[in-house]
Amino acid sequence: MSSSPLRADSTSCSYKKSKLIIVSMSESPQVLVQRPPTFDFMDELLSRNFPILTTHHTSSAPLLNSLSRQASSSIRVVVNMAMLKLDADLLSHLPSLQLLVCTSVGTEHIDLAECKRRGIAVTNAGEAFSEDVADCAVGLLISVLRKIPAADRYVRSGKWVKFGEFQLGIKLSGKRVGILGLGSIGSLIAKRLEPFGCIISYNSTSQKQSIPYQYYPDALGKKGVIINVGRGGLIDEKEMKEPGVPEELFGLDNVVLSPHAAMATPGSLKNIAQLTLANLKAFFSNQPLISPVRLD
Amino acid sequence: MSSSPLRADSTSCSYKKSKLIIVSMSESPQVLVQRPPTFDFMDELLSRNFPILTTHHTSSAPLLNSLSRQASSSIRVVVNMAMLKLDADLLSHLPSLQLLVCTSVGTEHIDLAECKRRGIAVTNAGEAFSEDVADCAVGLLISVLRKIPAADRYVRSGKWVKFGEFQLGIKLSGKRVGILGLGSIGSLIAKRLEPFGCIISYNSTSQKQSIPYQYYPDALGKKGVIINVGRGGLIDEKEMKEPGVPEELFGLDNVVLSPHAAMATPGSLKNIAQLTLANLKAFFSNQPLISPVRLD
């Protein structure tokens, strides 16, 4: 292992439990996986197919310390995980980069303009997380309306025995639900809410054809309950900067708080690992990428 | 009020806030509402249509103290709420009783054999709660699989900031779901889970025709997650006697605890109040009852 071109940053990183860094010295790795130390769930799958290097760096100086010049110049693909920042400066130290496989749906942490300028192709998570995120959105919606976490706290704290009946919840069936963004996730949420008798409307960059739901070109109304299964930044990022949560919310029973976990199931991890591998295989065999991001 | 035949039991009962007991002395009330002191949500609706008496007693001695003999002998209908016990002894003090309007779905707190023997008709909540209970069942299912209350505790306790990512949940979409009892509630649960791609099977007293789900004549399997939106007694009543909950469960993140609240929304309360009134109106105008219980 000491001959590997990857040197883990000793300040925060431990690879003890990881099974990766299977580096064949006869062939310089062409795939760099940029991931937090604990995000090792796809290392085994990927390294069974390609030699990989890993790094958790998001700026060039430590990256250069961890990779030899030879290693960094051989990298043709970066697999970017957990939305670690990847800017033009860092990209400049990967002169052979042709493909950036991003394991998130959002790409705002990537300098896409620089990728476009350099002709680096980009892929994202596509629909790998859509089912889990849609499931979670429905779960959060019912949880907040029917106060499921607050009710659970009520029972666990012994208040049910002490004070009797819990407060009433709010009925979901038949409610008006507005969905901001009717893409893969939004459509699955709509489909799931139909048998609840919910009246579904949506807002999107443009009105979609052959969609049975009412389209609203501007806002969907100011009252009611908000479920955010998009990224934290879609709300007011200053107010809701992950993982910092305003403490005022902690006392509220009509608020359900969740970590960034709407896609956090083994099923989604398996999906994204397989999609990543499929994109890599497509790239190395000159086939069309599976989940390309349009760079315009 | 002092002339009312109802005398509230001073040990536990306060009617201060209730708007009921609008008793026309020219006409002895024929409707007795048996309910806990706080369950006053349908008093106004009922008393606008019929003179009513209320009691919260479940055994004959205090009932006799609270009602005069004349009052109790005029009672033709009991509206029984919150599953307060109604046994043969108590029924024996209501010699003119012809109808028992029960606001729950279950009737195990009622001596149905005695009702049958005396020719007392019984109605139950029918489908008044079905949508809310089905919604709640889906919410609890997603909550337990995706650990929504545990995740909420994780964020509120500051652990997300301190320890980072929360544990993975379990995917719902595509899972096998078994439903015990495919009546009004079970069917609505099945319908709601279809767009999740769940493979639905059911157990019921008998196989149903024209149902697309697989029927299992005995058990639905021993592994997995149980969601109980039936009565506590359907699990092991000794282990789960409301509102007592075994404290061993309090430490478990894979358990979601709920008070008896699957139907607890204003929508359900409105439904049951209207159904109760409709049953009373049907009775007093010699029309067929709306939600009769078969006494055999």
Coordinates of C-alpha atoms in Angstrom, one line a residue:
Chain A
M1 CA 0.0 0.0 0.0
S2 CA 2.9 2.3 0.7
S3 CA 3.7 2.3 -3.0
S4 CA 0.2 3.5 -3.9
P5 CA 0.2 7.1 -5.3
L6 CA -2.6 7.8 -2.9
R7 CA -1.6 9.1 0.5
A8 CA -4.5 9.6 2.8
D9 CA -4.6 13.0 4.6
S10 CA -3.8 12.1 8.2
T11 CA -5.8 14.9 9.7
S12 CA -9.3 13.5 9.0
C13 CA -9.1 10.5 6.9
S14 CA -9.0 6.8 7.7
Y15 CA -9.1 4.1 5.1
K16 CA -8.6 1.2 7.5
K17 CA -11.9 -0.4 6.9
S18 CA -12.0 0.2 3.2
K19 CA -11.3 -2.5 0.7
L20 CA -10.3 -0.2 -2.1
I21 CA -7.1 1.0 -3.6
I22 CA -6.5 -2.1 -5.6
V23 CA -4.0 -0.5 -7.8
S24 CA -2.3 -2.5 -10.5
M25 CA 1.1 -0.9 -10.8
S26 CA 1.4 -2.2 -14.3
E27 CA -1.3 0.2 -15.3
S28 CA -1.8 3.8 -14.0
P29 CA -5.3 4.2 -12.6
Q30 CA -7.5 6.3 -14.9
V31 CA -10.3 6.7 -12.4
L32 CA -10.2 8.9 -9.4
V33 CA -13.0 8.6 -6.8
Q34 CA -13.4 11.9 -5.0
R35 CA -15.4 11.0 -1.8
P36 CA -15.6 11.5 1.9
P37 CA -13.7 8.8 3.9
T38 CA -16.8 7.0 4.9
F39 CA -18.4 6.9 1.5
D40 CA -16.7 3.6 0.4
F41 CA -19.8 1.7 -0.6
M42 CA -19.0 1.5 -4.3
D43 CA -15.3 1.0 -4.1
E44 CA -15.4 -2.7 -4.2
L45 CA -17.7 -2.8 -7.3
L46 CA -15.7 -0.2 -9.1
S47 CA -12.3 -1.6 -8.3
R48 CA -13.4 -5.1 -9.5
N49 CA -13.7 -3.5 -12.9
F50 CA -11.2 -0.7 -13.0
P51 CA -8.1 0.3 -11.0
I52 CA -9.2 3.3 -8.9
L53 CA -7.6 6.0 -6.8
T54 CA -9.5 7.8 -4.1
T55 CA -9.2 11.2 -2.6
H56 CA -11.4 13.4 -0.4
H57 CA -9.8 16.6 -1.4
T58 CA -11.7 19.6 -2.7
S59 CA -8.8 22.0 -3.4
S60 CA -5.7 21.6 -5.4
A61 CA -2.9 21.9 -2.9
P62 CA -3.7 18.8 -0.8
L63 CA -4.8 17.0 -4.0
L64 CA -1.4 17.5 -5.4
N65 CA 0.2 16.3 -2.2
S66 CA -1.9 13.1 -2.3
L67 CA -1.4 12.3 -5.9
S68 CA 1.8 12.2 -7.8
R69 CA 2.1 14.3 -10.9
Q70 CA 2.1 11.1 -13.0
A71 CA -0.9 9.8 -11.2
S72 CA -2.9 13.0 -11.6
S73 CA -2.0 13.2 -15.3
S74 CA -3.3 9.7 -16.0
I75 CA -6.7 10.4 -14.6
R76 CA -9.4 10.4 -17.3
V77 CA -12.4 10.0 -15.1
V78 CA -13.4 11.5 -11.8
V79 CA -16.2 9.9 -9.8
N80 CA -17.5 12.8 -7.6
M81 CA -19.5 11.8 -4.5
A82 CA -21.4 13.5 -1.8
M83 CA -21.3 16.8 -3.6
L84 CA -17.7 17.5 -2.8
K85 CA -16.7 20.7 -4.5
L86 CA -14.9 20.4 -7.8
D87 CA -13.9 23.8 -9.2
A88 CA -11.8 25.0 -12.1
D89 CA -8.6 25.2 -10.1
L90 CA -8.9 21.6 -9.0
L91 CA -9.8 20.5 -12.6
S92 CA -6.7 22.3 -13.9
H93 CA -4.6 19.7 -12.1
L94 CA -6.3 16.8 -14.0
P95 CA -5.1 17.6 -17.5
S96 CA -6.4 14.3 -19.1
L97 CA -9.8 14.5 -17.6
Q98 CA -12.6 13.6 -20.1
L99 CA -15.5 12.5 -17.9
L100 CA -16.9 13.6 -14.6
V101 CA -19.3 11.0 -13.1
C102 CA -21.3 12.8 -10.5
T103 CA -23.2 10.6 -8.0
S104 CA -25.7 13.4 -7.0
V105 CA -28.6 14.7 -9.0
G106 CA -27.6 18.3 -8.5
T107 CA -24.4 19.6 -10.0
E108 CA -24.1 23.1 -8.5
H109 CA -20.9 22.1 -6.7
I110 CA -19.3 21.5 -10.1
D111 CA -17.8 24.1 -12.4
L112 CA -19.9 23.1 -15.4
A113 CA -18.8 26.0 -17.5
E114 CA -15.2 24.9 -17.1
C115 CA -16.2 21.3 -18.0
K116 CA -17.9 22.6 -21.1
R117 CA -15.0 24.8 -22.0
R118 CA -12.6 21.8 -21.7
G119 CA -15.0 19.3 -23.3
I120 CA -15.3 17.2 -20.2
A121 CA -18.5 15.2 -20.2
V122 CA -20.6 15.1 -17.1
T123 CA -23.1 12.6 -15.8
N124 CA -25.3 12.7 -12.8
A125 CA -27.4 10.4 -10.6
G126 CA -30.2 10.4 -13.1
E127 CA -33.2 8.6 -11.6
A128 CA -31.2 6.3 -9.2
F129 CA -32.7 7.9 -6.2
S130 CA -36.1 8.9 -7.5
E131 CA -38.2 6.1 -5.9
D132 CA -36.6 6.5 -2.5
V133 CA -36.9 10.3 -2.5
A134 CA -40.5 10.1 -3.7
D135 CA -41.3 7.5 -0.9
C136 CA -39.6 9.7 1.6
A137 CA -41.5 12.8 0.4
V138 CA -44.8 11.0 1.0
G139 CA -43.6 9.8 4.3
L140 CA -42.6 13.3 5.4
L141 CA -45.9 14.7 4.2
I142 CA -47.9 12.3 6.2
S143 CA -45.5 12.6 9.1
V144 CA -45.9 16.3 9.4
L145 CA -49.7 16.4 8.8
R146 CA -50.4 13.5 11.2
K147 CA -47.6 14.6 13.5
I148 CA -46.1 11.1 13.6
P149 CA -42.7 12.1 15.1
A150 CA -44.4 14.4 17.7
A151 CA -46.8 11.6 18.6
D152 CA -43.9 9.2 18.9
R153 CA -42.2 11.7 21.3
Y154 CA -45.5 12.0 23.2
V155 CA -45.7 8.3 23.8
R156 CA -41.9 7.8 24.6
S157 CA -41.9 10.6 27.1
G158 CA -44.8 9.0 29.0
K159 CA -47.2 11.9 28.2
W160 CA -49.8 9.6 26.7
V161 CA -50.3 7.8 30.0
K162 CA -50.1 11.0 32.0
F163 CA -52.2 13.4 29.9
G164 CA -54.3 11.1 27.6
E165 CA -55.2 11.8 24.0
F166 CA -52.8 13.5 21.7
Q167 CA -53.7 16.5 19.6
L168 CA -55.5 16.0 16.3
G169 CA -53.6 15.8 13.0
I170 CA -54.5 17.1 9.6
K171 CA -56.1 14.9 7.0
L172 CA -54.1 14.2 3.8
S173 CA -56.7 12.4 1.7
G174 CA -58.3 14.9 -0.7
K175 CA -55.9 17.7 0.1
R176 CA -54.5 20.1 -2.6
V177 CA -50.8 19.3 -3.2
G178 CA -48.5 21.5 -5.3
I179 CA -45.3 20.0 -6.6
L180 CA -42.4 22.3 -7.5
G181 CA -40.6 20.5 -10.3
L182 CA -42.4 17.7 -12.1
G183 CA -39.3 15.7 -13.2
S184 CA -38.6 12.1 -12.3
I185 CA -39.1 12.6 -8.5
G186 CA -42.0 15.0 -8.7
S187 CA -43.8 12.7 -11.1
L188 CA -43.4 9.7 -8.8
I189 CA -44.7 11.8 -5.8
A190 CA -47.7 12.8 -7.9
K191 CA -48.4 9.2 -8.8
R192 CA -48.1 8.1 -5.2
L193 CA -50.5 10.8 -4.0
E194 CA -53.2 10.1 -6.6
P195 CA -54.9 7.2 -4.7
F196 CA -55.0 9.5 -1.6
G197 CA -57.5 11.6 -3.7
C198 CA -55.2 14.5 -3.6
I199 CA -55.7 17.3 -6.1
I200 CA -52.3 17.7 -7.7
S201 CA -51.0 20.8 -9.4
Y202 CA -47.4 21.7 -10.3
N203 CA -45.0 24.4 -11.2
S204 CA -42.1 23.7 -13.5
T205 CA -39.8 25.6 -15.9
S206 CA -42.4 24.9 -18.6
Q207 CA -45.9 23.4 -18.8
K208 CA -45.7 19.7 -19.8
Q209 CA -47.9 18.1 -22.4
S210 CA -50.1 15.0 -21.7
I211 CA -49.9 15.6 -17.9
P212 CA -53.3 15.4 -16.1
Y213 CA -52.3 17.9 -13.4
Q214 CA -53.0 21.6 -13.3
Y215 CA -50.0 23.8 -14.2
Y216 CA -49.3 27.1 -12.4
P217 CA -46.8 29.3 -14.1
D218 CA -45.8 31.2 -10.9
A219 CA -46.3 30.3 -7.3
L220 CA -48.3 27.5 -5.8
G221 CA -49.7 29.5 -2.8
K222 CA -48.3 30.7 0.5
K223 CA -50.2 28.8 3.0
G224 CA -49.7 25.2 4.2
V225 CA -47.0 22.8 4.6
I226 CA -43.6 22.6 2.8
I227 CA -41.9 19.3 2.2
N228 CA -38.3 19.8 0.8
V229 CA -36.8 16.7 -0.7
G230 CA -34.6 18.8 -2.9
R231 CA -31.4 20.2 -1.7
G232 CA -31.2 22.5 1.3
G233 CA -30.3 25.4 -0.9
L234 CA -33.8 25.3 -2.5
I235 CA -35.2 26.8 0.6
D236 CA -33.4 29.9 2.0
E237 CA -29.9 28.5 2.1
K238 CA -28.8 31.0 4.8
E239 CA -31.7 29.8 7.0
M240 CA -31.3 26.1 6.3
K241 CA -27.6 25.4 5.7
E242 CA -27.0 21.7 6.2
P243 CA -26.4 20.3 8.8
G244 CA -27.1 23.5 10.7
V245 CA -30.8 23.8 11.6
P246 CA -32.3 26.9 13.3
E247 CA -32.9 25.9 16.9
E248 CA -36.3 27.7 16.8
L249 CA -37.5 24.7 14.9
F250 CA -36.6 22.2 17.6
G251 CA -39.6 23.2 19.8
L252 CA -42.2 22.9 17.0
D253 CA -44.5 19.9 16.8
N254 CA -45.6 20.9 13.3
V255 CA -42.1 20.5 11.9
V256 CA -40.4 17.3 11.0
L257 CA -36.6 17.5 10.6
S258 CA -34.6 15.1 8.5
P259 CA -30.9 14.8 7.7
H260 CA -30.0 14.7 4.1
A261 CA -31.4 11.3 3.8
A262 CA -34.3 11.1 1.4
M263 CA -32.3 8.8 -0.8
A264 CA -30.5 7.0 2.0
T265 CA -31.4 3.3 1.5
P266 CA -29.3 0.4 0.4
G267 CA -31.5 0.3 -2.7
S268 CA -30.4 3.8 -3.7
L269 CA -26.8 3.1 -3.0
K270 CA -26.9 0.0 -5.1
N271 CA -28.6 1.9 -7.9
I272 CA -26.0 4.7 -7.9
A273 CA -23.1 2.2 -7.7
Q274 CA -24.5 0.3 -10.7
L275 CA -25.2 3.6 -12.6
T276 CA -21.7 4.8 -11.9
L277 CA -20.2 1.5 -13.2
A278 CA -22.4 1.6 -16.2
N279 CA -21.3 5.2 -17.1
L280 CA -17.6 4.1 -16.6
K281 CA -18.1 1.1 -18.8
A282 CA -19.8 3.2 -21.5
F283 CA -17.0 5.7 -21.4
F284 CA -14.2 3.2 -21.7
S285 CA -16.0 1.3 -24.5
N286 CA -16.9 4.5 -26.4
Q287 CA -20.6 4.0 -25.9
P288 CA -23.1 6.7 -25.2
L289 CA -23.2 7.7 -21.5
I290 CA -26.2 6.5 -19.5
S291 CA -27.1 9.7 -17.5
P292 CA -25.4 12.6 -19.3
V293 CA -25.9 16.2 -18.0
R294 CA -26.5 18.8 -20.7
L295 CA -23.8 21.5 -20.5
D296 CA -25.6 24.5 -21.8
Chain B
M1 CA -79.0 23.3 34.4
S2 CA -79.9 22.2 37.9
S3 CA -83.2 20.9 36.7
S4 CA -81.5 18.6 34.2
P5 CA -81.8 14.9 35.0
L6 CA -78.1 14.6 34.3
R7 CA -75.9 15.1 37.3
A8 CA -72.2 15.1 36.4
D9 CA -70.0 12.9 38.6
S10 CA -67.9 15.4 40.6
T11 CA -65.0 13.1 40.9
S12 CA -63.7 13.3 37.3
C13 CA -66.1 15.1 35.2
S14 CA -66.4 18.7 34.2
Y15 CA -69.0 19.9 31.6
K16 CA -68.1 23.6 32.0
K17 CA -66.9 24.0 28.5
S18 CA -69.5 21.9 26.9
K19 CA -72.5 23.4 25.1
L20 CA -74.7 20.4 25.4
I21 CA -77.5 19.3 27.7
I22 CA -80.1 21.4 25.9
V23 CA -82.9 19.6 27.5
S24 CA -86.5 20.5 26.6
M25 CA -88.4 19.6 29.8
S26 CA -91.6 19.3 27.7
E27 CA -90.1 16.2 26.2
S28 CA -87.9 13.7 27.9
P29 CA -84.7 13.1 26.0
Q30 CA -84.6 9.8 24.2
V31 CA -80.9 10.0 23.3
L32 CA -78.2 9.3 25.9
V33 CA -74.6 10.1 24.8
Q34 CA -72.1 7.9 26.7
R35 CA -68.8 9.6 26.3
P36 CA -65.6 10.7 28.2
P37 CA -65.9 14.3 29.5
T38 CA -63.6 15.7 26.8
F39 CA -65.3 14.0 23.9
D40 CA -67.8 16.8 23.3
F41 CA -67.2 17.4 19.6
M42 CA -70.6 16.2 18.4
D43 CA -72.8 17.5 21.2
E44 CA -73.7 20.7 19.4
L45 CA -74.6 19.0 16.1
L46 CA -76.7 16.3 17.9
S47 CA -78.4 18.6 20.3
R48 CA -79.4 21.0 17.5
N49 CA -81.5 18.0 16.2
F50 CA -82.5 16.1 19.3
P51 CA -82.6 16.7 23.1
I52 CA -79.6 14.7 24.5
L53 CA -78.4 13.6 27.8
T54 CA -74.8 12.7 28.5
T55 CA -73.0 10.4 30.8
H56 CA -69.5 9.0 31.1
H57 CA -70.5 6.0 33.3
T58 CA -69.8 2.4 32.4
S59 CA -71.5 0.6 35.2
S60 CA -75.0 0.8 36.5
A61 CA -74.7 2.2 40.1
P62 CA -73.2 5.6 39.1
L63 CA -75.4 5.7 36.0
L64 CA -78.5 5.3 38.2
N65 CA -77.2 8.1 40.4
S66 CA -76.7 10.4 37.4
L67 CA -80.0 9.6 35.7
S68 CA -83.4 9.7 37.2
R69 CA -85.5 6.5 36.8
Q70 CA -87.8 8.5 34.5
A71 CA -84.9 9.8 32.4
S72 CA -83.3 6.3 32.0
S73 CA -86.7 4.8 31.1
S74 CA -87.2 7.3 28.3
I75 CA -83.9 6.5 26.6
R76 CA -84.4 4.9 23.3
V77 CA -81.0 5.5 21.8
V78 CA -77.5 5.3 23.3
V79 CA -74.6 7.0 21.4
N80 CA -71.6 5.1 22.7
M81 CA -68.2 6.9 22.2
A82 CA -64.6 6.2 22.8
M83 CA -65.3 2.5 23.3
L84 CA -66.7 3.0 26.8
K85 CA -67.9 -0.3 28.2
L86 CA -71.5 -1.1 27.8
D87 CA -72.5 -4.4 29.3
A88 CA -75.7 -6.3 30.0
D89 CA -76.0 -4.9 33.5
L90 CA -75.9 -1.4 32.3
L91 CA -78.2 -2.2 29.4
S92 CA -80.7 -3.6 31.9
H93 CA -81.2 -0.1 33.3
L94 CA -82.3 1.2 29.9
P95 CA -85.5 -0.7 29.5
S96 CA -86.7 1.3 26.4
L97 CA -83.4 1.0 24.5
Q98 CA -83.9 0.2 20.8
L99 CA -80.7 1.5 19.2
L100 CA -77.1 1.6 20.1
V101 CA -75.0 4.0 17.9
C102 CA -71.4 3.1 18.4
T103 CA -68.9 5.6 17.2
S104 CA -66.1 3.1 16.9
V105 CA -65.5 0.5 14.2
G106 CA -64.9 -2.3 16.8
T107 CA -67.7 -3.4 19.1
E108 CA -65.9 -5.7 21.4
H109 CA -66.7 -3.4 24.4
I110 CA -70.5 -3.9 23.8
D111 CA -72.4 -6.9 24.9
L112 CA -73.7 -7.7 21.4
A113 CA -75.4 -11.0 22.5
E114 CA -77.5 -9.1 25.0
C115 CA -78.4 -6.5 22.3
K116 CA -79.4 -9.3 20.0
R117 CA -81.5 -11.0 22.7
R118 CA -83.3 -7.8 23.5
G119 CA -83.7 -6.7 19.8
I120 CA -81.5 -3.6 20.2
A121 CA -80.1 -2.5 16.8
V122 CA -76.4 -1.6 16.8
T123 CA -74.5 0.7 14.3
N124 CA -70.8 1.3 14.1
A125 CA -68.4 3.9 12.6
G126 CA -68.7 2.2 9.2
E127 CA -66.2 3.9 6.9
A128 CA -66.0 7.2 8.7
F129 CA -62.4 6.8 9.7
S130 CA -61.2 4.7 6.8
E131 CA -59.3 7.3 4.8
D132 CA -57.5 8.8 7.8
V133 CA -56.6 5.4 9.1
A134 CA -55.3 4.3 5.7
D135 CA -53.3 7.5 5.3
C136 CA -51.8 7.0 8.8
A137 CA -51.0 3.4 8.0
V138 CA -49.0 4.4 5.0
G139 CA -47.4 7.2 7.0
L140 CA -46.4 4.9 9.8
L141 CA -45.1 2.3 7.3
I142 CA -42.8 4.9 5.6
S143 CA -41.9 6.4 9.0
V144 CA -40.7 3.1 10.4
L145 CA -38.9 2.0 7.2
R146 CA -37.2 5.3 6.6
K147 CA -36.8 6.0 10.4
I148 CA -38.4 9.4 10.1
P149 CA -39.1 9.9 13.8
A150 CA -35.6 8.6 14.7
A151 CA -34.1 11.0 12.1
D152 CA -36.1 13.8 13.5
R153 CA -34.7 13.0 17.0
Y154 CA -31.2 12.8 15.5
V155 CA -31.5 16.3 14.1
R156 CA -33.2 17.9 17.1
S157 CA -30.6 16.5 19.5
G158 CA -27.8 18.1 17.6
K159 CA -26.3 14.7 16.5
W160 CA -26.5 15.5 12.8
V161 CA -24.0 18.4 13.3
K162 CA -21.9 16.3 15.7
F163 CA -21.7 12.9 14.1
G164 CA -22.8 13.5 10.5
E165 CA -24.8 11.2 8.3
F166 CA -27.7 9.3 9.8
Q167 CA -28.1 5.5 9.4
L168 CA -29.7 4.1 6.2
G169 CA -33.4 3.4 6.0
I170 CA -35.2 0.6 4.2
K171 CA -36.7 1.1 0.8
L172 CA -40.5 0.9 0.5
S173 CA -41.0 0.9 -3.2
G174 CA -41.3 -2.6 -4.6
K175 CA -41.6 -4.3 -1.1
R176 CA -43.9 -7.1 -0.4
V177 CA -46.7 -5.9 1.8
G178 CA -49.2 -8.2 3.6
I179 CA -52.5 -6.7 4.7
L180 CA -54.4 -8.5 7.5
G181 CA -58.1 -7.8 6.8
L182 CA -59.0 -6.4 3.4
G183 CA -62.1 -4.4 4.4
S184 CA -62.7 -0.7 3.9
I185 CA -59.4 0.3 5.6
G186 CA -57.3 -2.5 4.2
S187 CA -58.5 -1.9 0.7
L188 CA -57.6 1.8 0.9
I189 CA -54.2 0.9 2.2
A190 CA -53.7 -1.5 -0.7
K191 CA -54.8 1.2 -3.2
R192 CA -52.4 3.7 -1.7
L193 CA -49.5 1.3 -1.9
E194 CA -50.0 0.3 -5.5
P195 CA -48.1 3.2 -7.1
F196 CA -45.2 2.4 -4.8
G197 CA -44.8 -0.8 -6.8
C198 CA -45.5 -2.8 -3.7
I199 CA -46.5 -6.4 -4.1
I200 CA -49.7 -6.7 -2.1
S201 CA -51.1 -9.8 -0.6
Y202 CA -53.8 -10.2 2.1
N203 CA -55.3 -12.4 4.7
S204 CA -59.0 -12.2 5.5
T205 CA -61.8 -14.3 6.9
S206 CA -62.4 -15.5 3.3
Q207 CA -60.9 -15.0 -0.1
K208 CA -62.5 -12.1 -2.0
Q209 CA -63.6 -12.3 -5.6
S210 CA -62.4 -9.7 -8.2
I211 CA -59.5 -8.6 -6.0
P212 CA -56.1 -8.5 -7.8
Y213 CA -54.0 -9.3 -4.7
Q214 CA -52.7 -12.7 -3.7
Y215 CA -54.7 -14.3 -0.9
Y216 CA -53.0 -16.3 1.9
P217 CA -55.3 -18.4 4.0
D218 CA -53.1 -18.4 7.1
A219 CA -50.2 -16.3 8.0
L220 CA -48.4 -13.6 6.0
G221 CA -44.9 -14.4 7.2
K222 CA -42.9 -13.8 10.3
K223 CA -40.2 -11.4 9.3
G224 CA -40.4 -7.7 8.7
V225 CA -42.3 -4.8 10.0
I226 CA -45.7 -4.7 11.6
I227 CA -48.0 -1.7 11.4
N228 CA -51.0 -1.9 13.6
V229 CA -53.8 0.5 12.8
G230 CA -56.3 -1.8 14.2
R231 CA -57.0 -1.8 17.9
G232 CA -54.3 -2.5 20.5
G233 CA -55.9 -5.8 21.3
L234 CA -55.1 -7.2 17.9
I235 CA -51.4 -7.4 18.9
D236 CA -50.8 -9.2 22.2
E237 CA -53.1 -7.2 24.4
K238 CA -51.1 -8.0 27.6
E239 CA -48.0 -6.6 25.9
M240 CA -49.6 -3.6 24.4
K241 CA -52.4 -2.4 26.6
E242 CA -53.2 1.2 25.7
P243 CA -51.9 3.6 26.8
G244 CA -49.3 1.5 28.5
V245 CA -46.3 0.8 26.2
P246 CA -43.5 -1.5 27.2
E247 CA -40.6 0.7 28.1
E248 CA -38.2 -1.6 26.2
L249 CA -39.6 -0.1 23.0
F250 CA -38.6 3.4 24.0
G251 CA -34.9 2.8 23.2
L252 CA -35.5 1.3 19.7
D253 CA -35.0 3.4 16.6
N254 CA -36.8 0.8 14.4
V255 CA -40.0 1.3 16.4
V256 CA -42.5 4.1 15.8
L257 CA -45.0 4.6 18.6
S258 CA -48.3 6.3 18.2
P259 CA -51.2 7.0 20.5
H260 CA -54.6 5.7 19.5
A261 CA -54.7 8.4 16.8
A262 CA -54.9 6.8 13.3
M263 CA -58.3 8.4 12.9
A264 CA -57.6 11.6 14.9
T265 CA -58.3 14.4 12.4
P266 CA -61.1 17.0 12.3
G267 CA -62.2 15.3 9.0
S268 CA -62.8 12.0 10.8
L269 CA -64.5 13.7 13.7
K270 CA -66.8 15.5 11.3
N271 CA -67.5 12.2 9.5
I272 CA -68.5 10.4 12.6
A273 CA -70.6 13.2 13.9
Q274 CA -72.5 13.3 10.6
L275 CA -72.8 9.5 10.5
T276 CA -74.1 9.5 14.1
L277 CA -76.7 12.1 13.2
A278 CA -77.7 10.3 10.1
N279 CA -78.2 7.0 12.1
L280 CA -80.3 8.9 14.6
K281 CA -82.4 10.6 11.9
A282 CA -82.9 7.3 10.2
F283 CA -84.0 5.7 13.4
F284 CA -86.5 8.4 14.4
S285 CA -88.0 8.4 10.9
N286 CA -88.2 4.6 10.6
Q287 CA -85.7 4.5 7.8
P288 CA -83.0 1.8 7.4
L289 CA -79.9 2.5 9.5
I290 CA -76.9 3.8 7.7
S291 CA -74.1 1.6 9.2
P292 CA -75.8 -1.3 11.0
V293 CA -73.7 -4.0 12.7
R294 CA -74.9 -7.6 12.0
L295 CA -75.7 -9.3 15.3
D296 CA -74.9 -12.9 14.5

